[in-house]
Amino acid sequence: MTTGLDLDHVRGAAADTLHRVFGYDEFRGNQAEIIAHVVSGGDALVLMPTGGGKSLCYQIPALVREGTGVVISPLIALMQDQVDALTAVGVRAGFLNSTQDAEQRRAVEAAFLGGELDLLYLAPERLRIESTSALLDRGTVSLFAIDEAHCVAQWGHDFRPDYLQLSMLHERWPNVPRIALTATATEQTHLEIQKRLQLGDARHFVASFDRPNIQYRIAPKNSPQQQLLELLRSEHPGDAGIVYCLSRASVEKTAEFLVQNGIEALPYHAGLDARVRAANQSRFLREDGIVMVATIAFGMGIDKPDVRFVAHLDLPKSVEGYYQETGRAGRDGLPSTAWLAYGLQDVMQQRRMIDQSEGDDAHRRRLGAHLDAMLALCETVECRRMQLLAYFGETSTPCGNCDTCLAPPESWDGTVASQKLLSTVVRLQRERNQKFGAGQIIDILLGKETARVTQNDHETLSTFGIGTELAESEWRGVVRQLLAQGLLGVNSDGFGTLVITEASASVLGGERRVKLRREPEKPARGSRGSKASRGALAQLPAETVAVFESLRAWRAAEAKEQGVPAYVIFHDATLREVATTAPSTLEELGTITGIGENKLAKYGEGMLAVLSS
Ligand code: ADP
Ligand code: ZN
């Protein structure tokens, strides 16, 4: 047990490390609590959104406690960058993973045994090797940090079998505190982490999952590539961002399309050669303003702070996944956009994929539940953020920074329209023993005498031409929303034909009213107006823009020389503060957020020279 006095001492040491090493003034949210708890030897389970500041929660305890903090992370490809970023602030860090040769590994092991490491990053699979455990036994471990802890949860979307054996940490080293961290926060995942990692006695720290600087927008999908281009040109010219696509083929096509239109875009998916993938990731991290077009294989652990937008061209499979992916935007707290284009085809495709997926019924039901929650988010007429946060168990009020808040969609009573559509499906099925896709059903409702209509004698159906009050695009909206609400189904024949569901009967029988969303004529656009007000130059007084630009140029040169990402040198937010406060001495420079002892010593003179030129 720690006494009150000890705790004061612990808090003092933590605050001192925060200023001296990281150059920050104060802890954010519940960082101080978490750090004090872990420094005092307690176990912790930390749920905090991306960008919330999880890293300091184990890095500072590792610096304050005796020995080496061991960080378990699945992100082998990013370990070098993480170590570089720590080295830049004067923290002694190393990693052990399969990318190293024997000699490199021996050097890290020797440093660990010699007590020369504050932090050691390990891939989870290394712990299966007895020699790794034996190594840890021979040195002094100050704590275990289990990063991306949701990887242990089978309910979630990033399950890694190697994470299951991490319960052994507790069995083998019962006296070493453990801190598990994740940005995934549904109740189910939360409980699964606790159970599987045997964190029964851990204190839980649950932060708010709101990311107020991210603007959530979900647009009807018409011509997705053009819509994307329009978004990038009008709101994010020159900004770094991520575009997610479902398939490798659409990643390639979209990247090519953007390049042809003058945007620096790179592809990333599991089918690319590992070297190309690594090179593209590295360019995205190191250069300014690259757009990464990727499958969801990309992004976990990417801690680039200035990703200004995340765009989805296909519907994500779950709200958890969507929130993680969009959360990669705006870690630096500056305004950012999460934009998703979504249409009828997405619903059909996802339903089909679930039908055809391997695994048992329970698995399919789980996938179905995930999809339904995602569809409900897409079709809501309420504030998107309220619905997102509600999914994570938080109550909130309308945010004013999502598309439905900025341009509220109307809802309308779609009961009669739904009945017309459903009865067409029923008639085809019952009277003709036929099933058709959305296109044909809509043609029938609109009374179009197409070749396919006359061939099939569909003009003699009693519902032929009874739906001329709506336009074709509106009918597609009706189909999409009925599918989303489970009032209409996709047949599992693989042709996307429509069938009624058990729930359809209540609509046809008139017992259930159907509320539908009318698409806004003009989709919501960024509320903050013109391009210059967004991104890196946001809210910067005009007279300091030039200074900021020269600081950025200086930073780019430093980063290039050292072969590290620009943000490892300084974040935009730090350069911005330097530009606006114009410090003239090293002492003044040292008070700026993000400039700790080490960076002041290394870059102080250089920055002052830029400022005085
Ligand atoms: P997470 O891992 O939760 O996504 P990070 O640990 O990468 O978030 O932190 C996000 C950003 O916030 C980083 O750039 C980090 O340096 C910064 N940060 C974290 N804590 C503080 C703090 N107390 N004061 C200022 N900046 C902070
Ligand atoms: Zn809102």
XYZ file of C-alpha atoms and ligand atoms in Angstrom:
641
model
C 0.000 0.000 0.000
C 1.190 3.503 -0.685
C 0.691 6.274 1.839
C -0.554 9.753 1.038
C 2.941 11.129 1.224
C 4.229 8.537 -1.227
C 1.475 9.450 -3.605
C 2.428 13.135 -3.482
C 5.957 12.138 -4.226
C 4.812 9.929 -7.107
C 2.696 12.714 -8.592
C 5.571 15.156 -8.292
C 7.962 12.829 -10.069
C 5.425 12.201 -12.837
C 4.745 15.909 -13.392
C 8.456 16.631 -13.445
C 8.993 13.977 -16.133
C 6.122 15.403 -18.174
C 7.739 18.873 -18.253
C 11.359 17.911 -18.501
C 11.217 15.055 -20.991
C 8.090 15.723 -23.052
C 7.866 19.489 -22.684
C 4.166 19.462 -21.782
C 2.589 21.691 -19.152
C -0.151 19.529 -17.747
C -1.641 16.098 -17.863
C -4.729 15.582 -19.951
C -7.945 13.942 -18.802
C -7.180 11.144 -16.385
C -3.516 10.679 -17.346
C -2.321 11.869 -13.918
C -4.559 9.362 -12.105
C -3.559 6.476 -14.302
C 0.132 7.244 -14.040
C 0.032 7.586 -10.254
C -1.813 4.280 -9.986
C 0.660 2.379 -12.168
C 3.745 3.989 -10.632
C 2.405 2.807 -7.266
C 2.300 -0.752 -8.598
C -1.396 -1.129 -9.507
C -2.847 -2.827 -12.579
C -4.879 -0.654 -14.926
C -7.234 -1.071 -17.857
C -7.302 2.141 -19.872
C -9.986 2.940 -22.434
C -9.226 6.184 -24.190
C -9.965 7.321 -27.742
C -7.274 7.608 -30.359
C -5.289 10.759 -29.771
C -6.304 10.833 -26.106
C -2.736 10.370 -24.920
C -2.421 6.716 -23.995
C 1.321 6.433 -24.601
C 2.327 8.714 -21.744
C 0.263 6.526 -19.402
C 2.912 3.827 -19.596
C 5.932 5.799 -20.770
C 6.034 8.038 -17.704
C 5.610 5.179 -15.198
C 8.378 3.339 -17.029
C 10.633 6.374 -16.549
C 9.695 6.862 -12.909
C 9.820 3.218 -11.769
C 12.999 1.265 -11.509
C 13.799 -1.030 -14.423
C 12.524 -1.339 -17.981
C 8.912 -0.964 -19.095
C 8.030 -3.790 -21.483
C 5.477 -2.783 -24.125
C 3.619 -5.545 -25.951
C 2.482 -4.277 -29.336
C 1.287 -6.023 -32.513
C 2.665 -3.210 -34.650
C 6.039 -4.514 -35.692
C 6.299 -2.175 -38.661
C 5.952 0.865 -36.425
C 8.334 -0.096 -33.633
C 11.269 1.649 -35.245
C 9.313 4.911 -35.484
C 8.142 4.591 -31.893
C 11.700 4.058 -30.712
C 12.917 6.986 -32.847
C 10.293 9.276 -31.348
C 11.354 8.290 -27.823
C 15.037 8.636 -28.617
C 14.311 12.146 -29.883
C 13.167 13.202 -26.419
C 16.060 11.421 -24.730
C 14.278 8.257 -23.593
C 16.320 5.057 -23.882
C 14.205 2.638 -25.918
C 14.648 -0.500 -28.006
C 12.609 -3.269 -29.573
C 12.795 -6.991 -30.217
C 10.970 -8.410 -33.218
C 11.375 -10.623 -36.246
C 12.706 -7.834 -38.474
C 16.054 -7.830 -36.684
C 19.074 -10.018 -37.267
C 20.735 -11.909 -34.416
C 23.336 -9.245 -33.830
C 20.826 -6.408 -33.525
C 18.818 -8.513 -31.121
C 21.842 -9.297 -28.988
C 22.656 -5.598 -28.674
C 19.147 -4.809 -27.433
C 19.215 -7.746 -25.026
C 22.524 -6.607 -23.609
C 21.211 -3.069 -23.117
C 18.168 -4.466 -21.319
C 20.259 -6.663 -19.023
C 22.636 -3.785 -18.356
C 19.741 -1.643 -17.123
C 20.223 0.782 -20.001
C 16.681 0.704 -21.368
C 13.685 2.665 -20.128
C 11.353 0.985 -22.601
C 11.463 -2.264 -24.535
C 8.896 -2.982 -27.278
C 8.035 -6.631 -27.898
C 5.828 -8.342 -30.464
C 3.380 -10.677 -28.665
C 4.651 -13.763 -30.469
C 8.092 -13.299 -28.928
C 6.668 -14.174 -25.535
C 5.888 -17.659 -26.773
C 9.621 -18.216 -26.983
C 10.954 -19.360 -23.620
C 14.258 -17.570 -24.146
C 12.407 -14.244 -24.184
C 10.773 -14.955 -20.841
C 14.097 -16.098 -19.453
C 15.631 -12.837 -20.646
C 12.955 -10.821 -18.871
C 13.630 -12.854 -15.702
C 17.284 -11.883 -15.766
C 16.649 -8.148 -16.029
C 14.367 -5.809 -14.106
C 10.900 -5.244 -15.566
C 9.198 -2.127 -14.193
C 5.803 -2.758 -15.827
C 4.057 -4.502 -18.697
C 2.065 -2.308 -21.052
C -0.335 -4.208 -23.312
C -1.003 -1.853 -26.192
C -3.955 -2.321 -28.585
C -5.435 -4.596 -25.924
C -8.640 -5.081 -27.933
C -6.628 -7.512 -30.086
C -7.367 -10.098 -27.378
C -11.121 -9.829 -27.993
C -12.756 -12.182 -30.442
C -15.854 -10.014 -30.491
C -13.854 -7.159 -31.938
C -12.374 -6.610 -35.362
C -8.621 -6.942 -34.825
C -8.371 -10.285 -33.060
C -4.789 -11.648 -32.758
C -4.469 -15.197 -31.412
C -1.056 -14.380 -29.915
C -2.734 -11.970 -27.545
C -4.608 -14.796 -25.818
C -1.476 -16.059 -24.138
C -0.738 -12.691 -22.535
C -2.549 -13.864 -19.408
C 0.739 -15.635 -18.672
C 2.327 -12.295 -17.786
C 0.314 -12.232 -14.621
C 1.073 -15.836 -13.773
C 4.783 -15.597 -14.327
C 5.380 -12.086 -12.963
C 2.618 -11.534 -10.404
C 4.358 -8.531 -8.868
C 4.924 -6.519 -12.015
C 2.084 -4.026 -12.668
C 0.235 -4.351 -15.950
C -1.479 -1.614 -17.894
C -3.691 -2.619 -20.816
C -4.711 0.118 -23.258
C -7.161 0.356 -26.116
C -9.164 2.840 -28.135
C -11.978 0.338 -28.631
C -14.634 0.671 -26.036
C -17.840 -1.227 -26.456
C -18.978 -2.940 -23.294
C -18.437 -6.355 -24.843
C -14.838 -5.694 -25.825
C -14.147 -4.075 -22.487
C -15.332 -7.145 -20.567
C -13.525 -9.539 -22.853
C -10.219 -7.728 -22.325
C -10.669 -7.853 -18.590
C -11.471 -11.552 -18.619
C -8.894 -12.793 -21.085
C -5.998 -10.806 -19.695
C -6.978 -11.754 -16.138
C -7.224 -8.130 -15.132
C -9.738 -8.910 -12.398
C -8.161 -6.578 -9.851
C -7.221 -3.831 -12.273
C -8.628 -0.357 -11.887
C -10.605 0.714 -14.940
C -10.070 4.153 -16.387
C -12.669 4.991 -18.996
C -12.292 8.320 -20.749
C -14.941 10.009 -22.845
C -14.724 8.770 -26.395
C -15.758 12.022 -27.950
C -13.419 13.482 -30.569
C -14.893 16.970 -30.865
C -12.443 18.126 -33.540
C -13.595 15.440 -35.990
C -16.565 16.342 -38.173
C -18.595 13.237 -39.045
C -20.341 13.165 -42.402
C -22.115 10.355 -44.236
C -23.145 11.143 -47.810
C -25.299 9.269 -50.314
C -22.985 7.522 -52.755
C -23.473 8.600 -56.377
C -20.125 8.653 -58.115
C -17.776 7.991 -55.233
C -14.481 8.883 -56.916
C -15.795 12.238 -58.120
C -17.324 12.935 -54.738
C -14.004 12.155 -53.084
C -12.096 14.391 -55.483
C -14.518 17.220 -54.823
C -14.022 16.795 -51.066
C -10.227 16.835 -51.363
C -10.145 19.803 -53.714
C -12.625 21.974 -51.896
C -11.780 21.219 -48.292
C -8.459 19.432 -48.033
C -6.049 20.610 -50.717
C -2.515 19.570 -49.816
C -3.632 17.764 -46.666
C -2.578 14.308 -45.546
C -5.416 11.808 -45.281
C -6.522 8.206 -45.519
C -9.070 6.805 -47.980
C -10.452 3.385 -47.090
C -11.778 0.989 -49.734
C -13.087 -2.531 -49.267
C -11.132 -4.370 -51.957
C -7.579 -4.359 -53.227
C -8.830 -3.648 -56.735
C -10.716 -0.542 -55.681
C -7.693 0.633 -53.682
C -5.570 0.440 -56.838
C -8.200 2.104 -59.019
C -8.892 4.915 -56.587
C -5.212 5.681 -56.000
C -4.657 5.808 -59.745
C -7.657 8.074 -60.230
C -6.391 10.522 -57.613
C -2.892 10.565 -59.083
C -4.338 11.280 -62.537
C -6.138 14.201 -60.983
C -3.000 15.685 -59.528
C -3.244 14.366 -55.977
C -0.295 12.621 -54.393
C -1.866 9.308 -53.509
C -0.328 5.913 -52.703
C -1.959 2.470 -52.463
C -1.699 0.129 -49.476
C -3.160 -3.372 -49.203
C -2.109 -6.864 -48.185
C -1.604 -7.937 -51.796
C 1.271 -5.532 -52.391
C 4.846 -6.629 -52.034
C 5.928 -6.145 -48.405
C 8.678 -3.751 -49.456
C 6.343 -1.564 -51.502
C 3.918 -1.523 -48.604
C 6.594 -0.494 -46.141
C 7.894 2.172 -48.517
C 4.420 3.645 -49.031
C 3.729 3.681 -45.315
C 7.033 5.347 -44.688
C 6.362 8.057 -47.289
C 2.942 8.707 -45.794
C 4.507 9.160 -42.368
C 7.514 11.163 -43.472
C 6.249 13.449 -46.197
C 3.651 16.162 -45.919
C 0.314 15.942 -47.684
C 0.250 12.331 -48.919
C -3.107 10.619 -49.365
C -3.015 6.908 -48.499
C -5.625 4.801 -50.277
C -5.880 1.576 -48.323
C -7.800 -1.429 -47.160
C -8.318 -1.652 -43.423
C -5.024 -3.555 -43.273
C -3.572 -0.053 -42.924
C -3.691 2.228 -39.966
C -3.562 0.531 -36.600
C -1.002 2.314 -34.480
C -0.291 4.961 -37.108
C 0.317 7.903 -34.817
C 0.815 10.573 -37.462
C -0.770 13.543 -35.706
C -1.765 15.634 -38.736
C -4.023 13.281 -40.699
C -6.673 15.830 -41.727
C -9.315 13.520 -43.152
C -10.382 9.896 -43.231
C -12.694 8.991 -46.109
C -14.555 5.704 -46.529
C -15.642 4.791 -50.047
C -17.291 1.591 -48.833
C -19.395 0.836 -45.812
C -17.367 -0.331 -42.785
C -18.482 -3.630 -41.272
C -19.025 -2.310 -37.752
C -19.303 0.891 -35.757
C -16.267 -0.149 -33.731
C -14.185 -0.457 -36.864
C -15.540 2.801 -38.297
C -14.748 4.668 -35.100
C -11.210 3.304 -34.919
C -10.557 4.158 -38.544
C -12.016 7.650 -38.423
C -10.200 8.200 -35.115
C -6.915 8.282 -37.018
C -7.837 11.784 -38.162
C -6.878 14.804 -36.107
C -4.808 13.351 -33.261
C -3.306 16.822 -32.910
C -6.721 18.195 -31.948
C -7.070 20.407 -35.037
C -10.263 20.335 -37.170
C -10.535 17.175 -39.277
C -13.105 15.404 -41.419
C -14.505 11.869 -41.310
C -16.425 11.351 -44.532
C -18.258 8.218 -45.658
C -20.073 7.587 -48.933
C -22.758 4.984 -48.629
C -25.357 3.527 -50.981
C -27.714 0.690 -51.764
C -24.982 -1.518 -53.223
C -23.079 -1.376 -49.936
C -25.991 -2.839 -48.021
C -26.553 -5.588 -50.590
C -22.888 -6.461 -50.720
C -22.405 -6.605 -46.959
C -25.506 -8.705 -46.438
C -24.302 -11.089 -49.110
C -20.842 -11.304 -47.564
C -22.359 -12.217 -44.220
C -24.532 -14.904 -45.817
C -21.530 -16.404 -47.517
C -19.111 -16.048 -44.627
C -17.539 -19.078 -43.065
C -18.214 -19.908 -39.469
C -21.268 -20.903 -37.507
C -24.631 -19.212 -37.083
C -23.517 -17.425 -33.942
C -20.676 -15.858 -35.911
C -23.046 -14.771 -38.663
C -25.452 -13.338 -36.131
C -22.592 -11.342 -34.616
C -21.617 -9.973 -38.035
C -25.260 -9.140 -38.689
C -25.552 -7.246 -35.404
C -22.402 -5.269 -36.217
C -23.742 -4.356 -39.641
C -27.168 -3.367 -38.314
C -25.585 -0.906 -35.883
C -23.496 0.575 -38.697
C -26.573 0.918 -40.924
C -28.520 2.572 -38.143
C -25.744 5.156 -37.894
C -25.903 5.794 -41.645
C -29.674 6.165 -41.723
C -30.196 8.208 -38.577
C -31.879 11.612 -38.719
C -30.352 12.455 -35.336
C -26.890 13.747 -34.488
C -24.275 11.240 -35.692
C -21.994 11.885 -32.740
C -24.775 11.264 -30.227
C -25.449 7.932 -31.854
C -21.768 7.020 -32.000
C -21.206 7.878 -28.376
C -24.380 6.051 -27.378
C -22.908 2.973 -29.019
C -20.032 3.268 -26.559
C -22.427 3.797 -23.660
C -22.119 7.591 -23.404
C -25.024 10.025 -23.398
C -24.545 13.426 -25.037
C -26.403 16.283 -26.715
C -26.459 17.323 -30.411
C -22.905 18.267 -31.343
C -23.240 20.930 -34.021
C -20.299 19.402 -35.879
C -21.740 16.537 -37.916
C -23.737 16.533 -41.143
C -27.100 15.903 -39.535
C -26.556 18.781 -37.104
C -25.290 21.115 -39.853
C -28.015 20.282 -42.404
C -30.770 18.389 -40.606
C -32.385 15.823 -42.891
C -36.150 15.580 -42.864
C -37.867 12.370 -42.085
C -41.054 11.376 -43.860
C -43.738 8.753 -43.446
C -42.705 6.082 -45.913
C -45.313 3.540 -44.895
C -47.344 3.660 -48.109
C -44.246 3.685 -50.326
C -42.861 0.724 -48.394
C -46.122 -1.166 -48.790
C -46.099 -0.571 -52.558
C -42.557 -1.839 -52.814
C -42.994 -4.829 -50.547
C -46.208 -5.904 -52.215
C -44.436 -5.854 -55.600
C -41.815 -8.195 -54.163
C -44.533 -10.411 -52.680
C -46.552 -10.522 -55.918
C -43.547 -11.494 -57.996
C -42.784 -14.216 -55.525
C -46.319 -15.548 -54.985
C -47.955 -14.988 -58.361
C -45.004 -15.559 -60.642
C -42.575 -17.489 -58.503
C -39.906 -14.922 -59.456
C -37.299 -12.896 -57.645
C -35.740 -9.699 -59.004
C -33.216 -7.079 -57.945
C -33.931 -3.477 -56.963
C -33.672 -2.144 -60.536
C -36.513 -4.232 -61.927
C -38.765 -3.674 -58.895
C -38.310 0.086 -59.252
C -38.995 -0.043 -63.005
C -42.265 -1.843 -62.251
C -43.274 0.749 -59.650
C -42.468 3.575 -62.048
C -44.398 1.870 -64.849
C -41.434 1.729 -67.234
C -41.978 -0.502 -70.220
C -38.418 -1.698 -70.570
C -37.492 -4.802 -72.552
C -37.126 -6.764 -69.347
C -40.524 -5.622 -68.148
C -42.363 -6.647 -71.328
C -40.423 -9.903 -71.722
C -41.576 -10.917 -68.265
C -45.081 -9.592 -68.694
C -44.581 -7.398 -65.644
C -46.837 -4.617 -66.951
C -49.777 -6.808 -66.030
C -48.856 -6.827 -62.331
C -51.345 -4.850 -60.257
C -48.516 -2.750 -58.808
C -47.239 -1.693 -62.243
C -46.954 2.095 -62.378
C -48.333 2.746 -58.910
C -45.182 4.485 -57.661
C -44.746 7.500 -59.940
C -44.882 9.919 -57.004
C -41.227 9.161 -56.256
C -38.192 9.486 -58.533
C -35.944 6.525 -59.198
C -33.250 7.776 -56.813
C -35.868 8.162 -54.103
C -37.029 4.601 -54.632
C -33.456 3.434 -54.292
C -33.369 5.270 -50.987
C -36.520 3.429 -49.904
C -35.010 0.046 -50.830
C -31.769 0.886 -49.029
C -33.510 1.969 -45.860
C -35.876 -1.006 -45.815
C -32.850 -3.265 -46.143
C -31.102 -1.342 -43.384
C -34.104 -1.716 -41.104
C -34.432 -5.425 -41.853
C -37.856 -4.926 -43.459
C -36.575 -6.264 -46.755
C -33.974 -8.947 -47.366
C -31.401 -9.945 -49.960
C -31.773 -13.485 -51.246
C -28.719 -15.668 -50.726
C -28.569 -16.667 -54.416
C -25.708 -14.238 -54.990
C -27.664 -12.200 -57.580
C -28.861 -9.514 -55.188
C -32.520 -10.341 -55.635
C -34.894 -8.976 -53.028
C -37.098 -11.030 -50.728
C -39.429 -10.164 -47.900
C -38.475 -10.892 -44.309
C -40.498 -11.916 -41.279
C -40.709 -8.276 -40.265
C -42.137 -7.222 -43.664
C -45.536 -8.653 -42.773
C -46.215 -6.023 -40.116
C -45.651 -3.258 -42.681
C -47.795 -4.940 -45.314
C -50.511 -5.536 -42.759
C -50.466 -1.865 -41.759
C -49.518 -2.481 -38.117
C -46.131 -0.871 -38.447
C -45.364 2.623 -39.706
C -42.094 3.220 -41.499
C -40.130 6.394 -40.887
C -37.669 7.194 -43.650
C -34.933 9.750 -44.083
C -35.082 12.221 -46.946
C -31.645 12.966 -48.322
C -30.762 16.651 -48.006
C -30.725 18.392 -51.391
C -27.308 19.797 -50.650
C -25.100 17.582 -48.539
C -23.488 19.282 -45.552
C -20.095 20.790 -46.191
C -17.348 21.743 -43.819
C -18.714 24.329 -41.452
C -15.482 26.202 -41.228
C -15.642 27.491 -44.751
C -12.673 28.188 -46.956
C -9.617 26.042 -47.373
C -7.170 28.263 -45.559
C -9.171 27.940 -42.376
C -8.609 24.211 -42.257
C -5.569 22.067 -41.776
C -2.122 23.173 -40.878
C -2.742 26.870 -41.338
C -5.989 26.934 -39.411
C -6.482 29.939 -37.191
C -2.973 31.223 -37.730
C -2.715 35.024 -37.765
C -1.793 36.164 -41.266
C 1.500 37.788 -40.263
C 2.819 34.559 -38.749
C 2.062 32.309 -41.709
C 5.434 33.026 -43.308
C 7.302 32.267 -40.066
C 5.355 29.047 -39.666
C 6.210 28.060 -43.228
C 9.939 28.660 -42.687
C 9.819 26.624 -39.488
C 8.167 23.837 -41.446
C 10.830 23.995 -44.111
C 13.525 23.849 -41.423
C 11.775 20.863 -39.828
C 11.491 19.053 -43.163
C 15.246 19.425 -43.705
C 16.019 18.106 -40.198
C 13.646 15.170 -40.644
C 15.166 14.280 -43.966
C 18.699 14.395 -42.623
C 17.818 12.103 -39.715
C 15.495 9.852 -41.705
C 12.594 10.287 -39.272
C 9.032 11.593 -39.760
C 8.697 15.371 -39.451
C 6.410 15.049 -36.431
C 9.161 13.244 -34.527
C 11.091 16.537 -34.628
C 8.115 18.748 -33.680
C 4.366 18.681 -34.148
C 2.583 21.370 -36.139
C 1.021 22.569 -32.891
C 4.470 23.279 -31.434
C 5.671 25.114 -34.556
C 2.463 27.094 -34.526
C 3.047 28.192 -30.951
C 6.636 29.135 -31.773
C 5.458 31.181 -34.758
C 2.808 33.060 -32.818
C 4.784 33.741 -29.627
C 8.100 34.491 -31.395
C 10.437 33.597 -28.504
C 13.863 35.246 -28.639
C 15.783 33.244 -26.023
C 16.338 29.571 -25.298
C 14.588 30.029 -22.003
C 11.438 31.363 -23.640
C 11.584 28.628 -26.244
C 11.732 26.014 -23.475
C 8.323 27.039 -22.138
C 6.552 26.069 -25.351
C 4.380 22.939 -25.369
C 6.257 20.026 -26.889
C 9.770 21.367 -26.281
C 11.411 19.354 -23.507
C 15.024 19.467 -22.292
C 16.408 17.208 -24.956
C 14.789 18.910 -27.917
C 15.665 22.345 -26.578
C 19.305 21.362 -26.390
C 19.239 19.804 -29.832
C 17.138 22.260 -31.839
C 16.923 25.430 -29.755
C 19.682 27.367 -31.504
C 18.533 26.219 -34.922
C 15.004 27.438 -34.317
C 16.107 30.787 -32.955
C 18.192 31.206 -36.104
C 15.117 30.563 -38.271
C 13.123 33.061 -36.203
C 15.699 35.817 -36.473
C 16.278 35.409 -40.199
P -3.152 7.650 -28.291
O -2.083 6.603 -28.180
O -4.098 7.645 -27.151
O -3.837 7.631 -29.597
P -0.956 9.428 -28.119
O -0.356 8.860 -26.900
O -0.308 9.158 -29.425
O -2.483 9.063 -28.214
O -1.110 11.002 -27.904
C -1.730 11.801 -28.859
C -1.000 13.116 -28.972
O -1.209 13.923 -27.840
C 0.495 12.909 -29.075
O 0.952 13.758 -30.063
C 1.007 13.288 -27.704
O 2.319 13.763 -27.764
C 0.025 14.350 -27.268
N -0.133 14.404 -25.810
C -0.389 13.378 -24.989
N -0.479 13.795 -23.709
C -0.302 15.135 -23.723
C -0.284 16.165 -22.709
N -0.490 15.883 -21.427
N -0.062 17.425 -23.111
C 0.148 17.717 -24.409
N 0.151 16.810 -25.402
C -0.069 15.531 -25.074
Zn -24.075 16.255 -34.448
